[in-house]
XYZ file of C-alpha atoms in Angstrom:
327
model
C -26.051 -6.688 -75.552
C -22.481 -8.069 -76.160
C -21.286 -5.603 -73.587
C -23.865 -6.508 -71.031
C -22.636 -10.192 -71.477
C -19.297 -9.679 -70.909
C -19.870 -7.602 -68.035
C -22.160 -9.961 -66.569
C -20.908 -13.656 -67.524
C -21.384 -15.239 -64.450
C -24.539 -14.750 -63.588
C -25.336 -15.561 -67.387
C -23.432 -18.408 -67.079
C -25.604 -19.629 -64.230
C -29.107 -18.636 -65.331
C -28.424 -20.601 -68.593
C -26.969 -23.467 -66.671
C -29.815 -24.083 -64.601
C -32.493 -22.984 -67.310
C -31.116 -25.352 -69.546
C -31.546 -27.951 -66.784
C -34.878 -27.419 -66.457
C -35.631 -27.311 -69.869
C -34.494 -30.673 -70.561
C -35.350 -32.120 -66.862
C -39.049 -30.752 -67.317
C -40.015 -31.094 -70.576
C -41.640 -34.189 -72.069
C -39.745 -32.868 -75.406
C -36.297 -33.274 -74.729
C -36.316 -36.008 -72.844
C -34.559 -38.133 -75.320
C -31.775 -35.180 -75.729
C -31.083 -35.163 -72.004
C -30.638 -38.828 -71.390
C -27.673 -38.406 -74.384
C -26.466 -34.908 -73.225
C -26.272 -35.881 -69.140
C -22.981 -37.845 -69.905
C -21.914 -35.873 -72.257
C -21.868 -33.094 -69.760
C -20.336 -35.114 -67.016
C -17.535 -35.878 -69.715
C -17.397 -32.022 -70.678
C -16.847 -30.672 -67.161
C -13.598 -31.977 -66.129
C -12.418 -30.783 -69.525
C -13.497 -27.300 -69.748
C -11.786 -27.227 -65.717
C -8.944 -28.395 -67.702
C -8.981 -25.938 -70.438
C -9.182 -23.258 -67.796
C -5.991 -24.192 -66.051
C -4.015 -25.254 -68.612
C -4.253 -21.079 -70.164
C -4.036 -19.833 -66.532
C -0.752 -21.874 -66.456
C 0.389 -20.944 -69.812
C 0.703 -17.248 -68.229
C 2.771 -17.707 -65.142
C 5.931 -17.198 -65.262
C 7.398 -20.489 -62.961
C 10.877 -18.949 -61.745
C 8.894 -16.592 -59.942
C 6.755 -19.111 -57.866
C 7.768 -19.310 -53.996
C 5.494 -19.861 -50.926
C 4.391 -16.103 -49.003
C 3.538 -15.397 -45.562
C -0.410 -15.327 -46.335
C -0.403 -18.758 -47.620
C 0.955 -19.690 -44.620
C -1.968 -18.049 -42.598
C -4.710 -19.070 -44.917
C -3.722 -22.643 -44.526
C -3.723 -22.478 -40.580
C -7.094 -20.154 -40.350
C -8.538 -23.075 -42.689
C -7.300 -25.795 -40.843
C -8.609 -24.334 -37.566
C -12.080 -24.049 -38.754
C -12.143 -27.867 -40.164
C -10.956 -28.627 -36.468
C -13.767 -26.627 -34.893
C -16.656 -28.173 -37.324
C -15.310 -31.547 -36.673
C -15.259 -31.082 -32.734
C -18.634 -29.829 -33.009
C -19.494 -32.615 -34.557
C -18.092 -35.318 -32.490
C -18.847 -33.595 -29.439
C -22.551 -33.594 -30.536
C -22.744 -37.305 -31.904
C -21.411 -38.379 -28.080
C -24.092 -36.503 -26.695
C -26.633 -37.759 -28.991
C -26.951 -35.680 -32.203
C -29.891 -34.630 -34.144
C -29.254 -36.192 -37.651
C -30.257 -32.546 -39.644
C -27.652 -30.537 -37.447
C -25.220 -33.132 -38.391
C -25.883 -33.046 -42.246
C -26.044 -28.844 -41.780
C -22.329 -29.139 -40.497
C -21.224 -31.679 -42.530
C -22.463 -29.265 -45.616
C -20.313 -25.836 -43.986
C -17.644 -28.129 -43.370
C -17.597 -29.013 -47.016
C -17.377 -25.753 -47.768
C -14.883 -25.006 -45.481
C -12.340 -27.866 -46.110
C -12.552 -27.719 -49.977
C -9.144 -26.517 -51.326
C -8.782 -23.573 -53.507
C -10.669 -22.971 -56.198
C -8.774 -23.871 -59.967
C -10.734 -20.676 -60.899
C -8.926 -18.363 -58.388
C -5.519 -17.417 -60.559
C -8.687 -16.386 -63.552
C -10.703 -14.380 -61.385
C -7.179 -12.896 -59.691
C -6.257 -11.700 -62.825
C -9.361 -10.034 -64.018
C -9.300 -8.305 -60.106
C -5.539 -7.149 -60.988
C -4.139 -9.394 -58.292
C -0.655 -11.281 -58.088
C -1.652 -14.249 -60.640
C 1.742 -15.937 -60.113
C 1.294 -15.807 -56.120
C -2.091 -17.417 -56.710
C -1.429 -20.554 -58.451
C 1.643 -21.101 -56.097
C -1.497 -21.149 -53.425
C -3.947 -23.505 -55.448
C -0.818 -25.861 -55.495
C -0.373 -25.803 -51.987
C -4.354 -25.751 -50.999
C -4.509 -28.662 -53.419
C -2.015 -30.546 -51.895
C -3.075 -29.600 -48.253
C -7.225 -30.695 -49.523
C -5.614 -34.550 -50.779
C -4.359 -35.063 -47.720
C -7.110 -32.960 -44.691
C -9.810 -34.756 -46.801
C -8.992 -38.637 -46.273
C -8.210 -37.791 -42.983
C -11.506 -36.080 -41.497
C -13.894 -37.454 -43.579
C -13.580 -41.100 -42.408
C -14.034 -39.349 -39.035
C -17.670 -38.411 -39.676
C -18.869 -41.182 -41.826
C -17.164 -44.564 -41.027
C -20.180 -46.890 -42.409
C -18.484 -45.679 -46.172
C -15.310 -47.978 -45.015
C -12.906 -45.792 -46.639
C -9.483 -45.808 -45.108
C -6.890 -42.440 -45.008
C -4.814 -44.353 -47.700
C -7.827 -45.239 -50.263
C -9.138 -42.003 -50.334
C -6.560 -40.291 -50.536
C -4.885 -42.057 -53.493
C -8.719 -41.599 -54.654
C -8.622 -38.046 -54.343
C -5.159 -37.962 -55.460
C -5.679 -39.244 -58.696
C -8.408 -36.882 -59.326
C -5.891 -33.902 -58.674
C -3.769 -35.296 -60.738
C -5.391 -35.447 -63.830
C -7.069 -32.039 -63.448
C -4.141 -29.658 -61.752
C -0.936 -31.163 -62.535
C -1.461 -32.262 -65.863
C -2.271 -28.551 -66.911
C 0.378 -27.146 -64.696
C 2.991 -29.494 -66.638
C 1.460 -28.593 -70.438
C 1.381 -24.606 -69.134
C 4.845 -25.008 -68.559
C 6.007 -26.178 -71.849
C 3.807 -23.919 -73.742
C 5.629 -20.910 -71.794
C 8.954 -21.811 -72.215
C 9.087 -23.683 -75.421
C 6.106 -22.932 -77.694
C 6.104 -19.759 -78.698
C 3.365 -19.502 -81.558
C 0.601 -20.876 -78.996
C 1.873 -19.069 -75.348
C 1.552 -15.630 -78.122
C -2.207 -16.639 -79.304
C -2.783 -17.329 -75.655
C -1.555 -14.064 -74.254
C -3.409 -12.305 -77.126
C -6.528 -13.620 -76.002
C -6.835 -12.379 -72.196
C -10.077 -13.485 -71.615
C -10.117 -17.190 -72.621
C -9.592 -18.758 -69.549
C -12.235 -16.952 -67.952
C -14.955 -17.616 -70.371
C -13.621 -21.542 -70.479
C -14.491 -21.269 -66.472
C -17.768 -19.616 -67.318
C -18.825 -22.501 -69.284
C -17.826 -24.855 -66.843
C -20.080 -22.742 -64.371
C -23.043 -23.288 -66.492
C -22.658 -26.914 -66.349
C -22.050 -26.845 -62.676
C -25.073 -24.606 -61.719
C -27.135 -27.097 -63.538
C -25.496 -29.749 -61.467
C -26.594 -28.117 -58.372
C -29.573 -27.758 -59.288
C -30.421 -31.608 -60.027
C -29.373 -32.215 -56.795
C -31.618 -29.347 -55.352
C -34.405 -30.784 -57.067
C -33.855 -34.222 -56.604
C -33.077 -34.589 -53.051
C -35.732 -36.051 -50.971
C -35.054 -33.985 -47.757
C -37.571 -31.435 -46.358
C -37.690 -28.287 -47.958
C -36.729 -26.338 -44.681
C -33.332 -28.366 -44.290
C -32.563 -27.331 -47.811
C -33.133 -23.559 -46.648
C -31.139 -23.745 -43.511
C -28.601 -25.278 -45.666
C -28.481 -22.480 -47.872
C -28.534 -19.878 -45.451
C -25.631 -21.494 -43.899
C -23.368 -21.275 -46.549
C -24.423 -18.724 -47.269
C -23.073 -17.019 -44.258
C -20.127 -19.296 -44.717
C -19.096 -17.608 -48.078
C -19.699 -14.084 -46.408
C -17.683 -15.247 -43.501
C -14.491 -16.504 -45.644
C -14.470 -13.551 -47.417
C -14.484 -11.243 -44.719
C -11.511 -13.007 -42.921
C -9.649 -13.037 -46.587
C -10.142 -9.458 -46.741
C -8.732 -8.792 -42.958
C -5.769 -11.145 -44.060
C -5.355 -9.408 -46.905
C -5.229 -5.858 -45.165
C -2.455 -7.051 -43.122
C -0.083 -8.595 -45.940
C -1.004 -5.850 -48.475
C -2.260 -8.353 -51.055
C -6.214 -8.128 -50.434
C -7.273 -9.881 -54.043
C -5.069 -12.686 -53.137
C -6.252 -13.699 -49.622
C -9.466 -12.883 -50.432
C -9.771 -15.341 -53.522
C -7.691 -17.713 -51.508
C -9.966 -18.143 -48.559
C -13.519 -17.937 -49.695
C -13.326 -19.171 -53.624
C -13.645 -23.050 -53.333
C -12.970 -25.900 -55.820
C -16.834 -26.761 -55.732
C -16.647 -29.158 -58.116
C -14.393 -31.685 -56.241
C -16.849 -30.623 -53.001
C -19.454 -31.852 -54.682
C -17.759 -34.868 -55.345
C -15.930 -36.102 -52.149
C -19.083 -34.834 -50.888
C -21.325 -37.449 -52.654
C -19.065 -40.049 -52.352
C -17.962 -40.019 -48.464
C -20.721 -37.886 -46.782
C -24.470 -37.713 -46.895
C -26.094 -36.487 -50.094
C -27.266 -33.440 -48.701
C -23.688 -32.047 -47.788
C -22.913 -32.031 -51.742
C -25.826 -29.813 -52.283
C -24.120 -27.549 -49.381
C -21.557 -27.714 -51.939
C -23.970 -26.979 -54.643
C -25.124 -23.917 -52.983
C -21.865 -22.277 -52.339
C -20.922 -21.826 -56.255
C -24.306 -19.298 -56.439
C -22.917 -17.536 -53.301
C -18.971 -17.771 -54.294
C -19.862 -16.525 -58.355
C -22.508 -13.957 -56.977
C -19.686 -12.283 -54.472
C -17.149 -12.483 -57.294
C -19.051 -10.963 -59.968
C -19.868 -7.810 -57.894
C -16.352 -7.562 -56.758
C -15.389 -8.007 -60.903
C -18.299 -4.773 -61.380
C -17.030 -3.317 -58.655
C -13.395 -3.128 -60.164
C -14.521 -2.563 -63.649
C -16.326 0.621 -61.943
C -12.803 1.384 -60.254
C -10.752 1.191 -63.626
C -13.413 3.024 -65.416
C -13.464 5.871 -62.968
C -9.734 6.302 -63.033
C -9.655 6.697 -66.946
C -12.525 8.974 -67.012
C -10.308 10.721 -64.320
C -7.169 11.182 -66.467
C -9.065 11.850 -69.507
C -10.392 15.070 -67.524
C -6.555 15.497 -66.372
């Protein structure tokens, strides 16, 4: 059993999220326990995210951190898809748009535009990628997100009133606090606190069972807003479907990147593995509703990808022993 749930802790993490949702959403029981443990779980969230980074951080070593070619070409193959959504979008809303295509963009493009995932440099490490060439990339997603953000979103949703400027000091602020802070605290723990960087490095696997438990929390996020969004039911499947095909599609471009630079975990986890949680925000508060559960959708598709590809190399490293052994 304890091998089956290390093996499997993503989908684990997800099934209890969203059972536990349920649970407490649906039964007359816990009621009283839910009203207390919603914003305790709101509270919770952006400090397990924080846990996660802050031992990611404590692992790279800084003097090695420079910008690569595939960043480079992530960035642009990124920025070109936000720029064909957003046509596609304008274009359309001349010509007299049907408001359910619009809010089926506006959900890929969420999914599209979303900078890198704080997750990636974890699941890059358990994948035996290039952990130090990862977080140089959240860095520079990040930064690119704070500032493509406030600039297209105001585009597609003017009635919210928010300027470049507001929401970008907005979204700024909630970088901040939740990448840089943990990037700064990682830095001193490698270089000057030795008793904690050793427990740390000790541990392997603590930063990716602090991101498991932040999954849990998010898949019962998504699934509140599943639930308690008013839309048809058959917008909510296109919508699924659609990012669905959006997650496939990022992560077959990574892969083709990655085959030409020679650094295939990277690219791939750099394209397709979003920061979901800060969709789902900027989501809520600048677009419709509906595009955060777009958002919502994509961690089931993004974990569910990334936990075959972690049995799939766990099958790899396994084989390979067995190999030698018989050597």
């Amino acid at each position: 059993m304890k091998q089956f749930l290390k093996n499997w802790t993503l989908p684990v993490a997800m099934l209890l999220g969203s059972a536990l949702y349920l649970l407490f959403a649906y039964v007359p029981t816990f009621e009283p326990a839910a009203e207390v443990l919603g914003p305790v779980c709101e509270t919770i969230l952006p400090l397990s995210v924080f846990a996660t980074l802050f031992v990611t951080f404590s692992k790279v070593n800084f003097l090695l951190m420079r910008l690569c070619r595939w960043h480079f070409a992530i960035v642009f193959l990124q920025l070109l898809f936000v720029g064909l959504i957003v046509a596609s979008v304008l274009v359309m809303e001349h010509n007299g748009i049907n408001l359910s295509m619009k809010w089926l963009l506006e959900a890929v493009l969420v999914c599209v535009i979303a900078p890198c995932a704080t997750a990636a440099p974890v699941v890059t490490a358990k994948l035996g990628g290039d952990i130090t060439q990862m977080t140089t990339f959240t860095l520079l997603s990040s930064l690119v997100g704070a500032l493509l953000i406030p600039a297209v979103f105001p585009l597609l949703e003017p009635s919210t009133g928010a300027t470049f400027l507001s929401a970008f000091f907005v979204i700024l602020r909630k970088m901040a606090v939740i990448i840089v802070l943990p990037l700064m605290l990682g830095f001193i723990v490698r270089h000057w606190v030795g008793p904690v960087r050793r427990y740390i490095e000790s541990h392997s696997d603590l930063g990716f069972y602090s991101w498991a438990f932040s999954l849990s929390i998010t898949a019962g996020v998504t699934l509140r807003n599943i639930m308690q969004s008013d839309s048809g039911n058959m917008i909510l499947l296109y919508i699924g479907l659609f990012t669905l095909l959006t997650a496939v599609c990022q992560y077959m471009i990574g892969r083709l990147v990655g085959s030409y630079y020679r650094v295939k975990v990277c690219t791939v986890q750099g394209m397709f593995q979003k920061n979901t949680a800060l969709a789902i925000w900027v989501a809520w508060l600048y677009l419709s509703p509906l595009s955060s559960v777009g958002a919502g959708c994509y961690v089931l598709w993004q974990n569910m990808i990334n936990s075959y590809e972690l049995w799939l190399h766990r099958h790899r490293v396994t084989s390979t022993q067995r190999g030698r052994h018989i050597l």
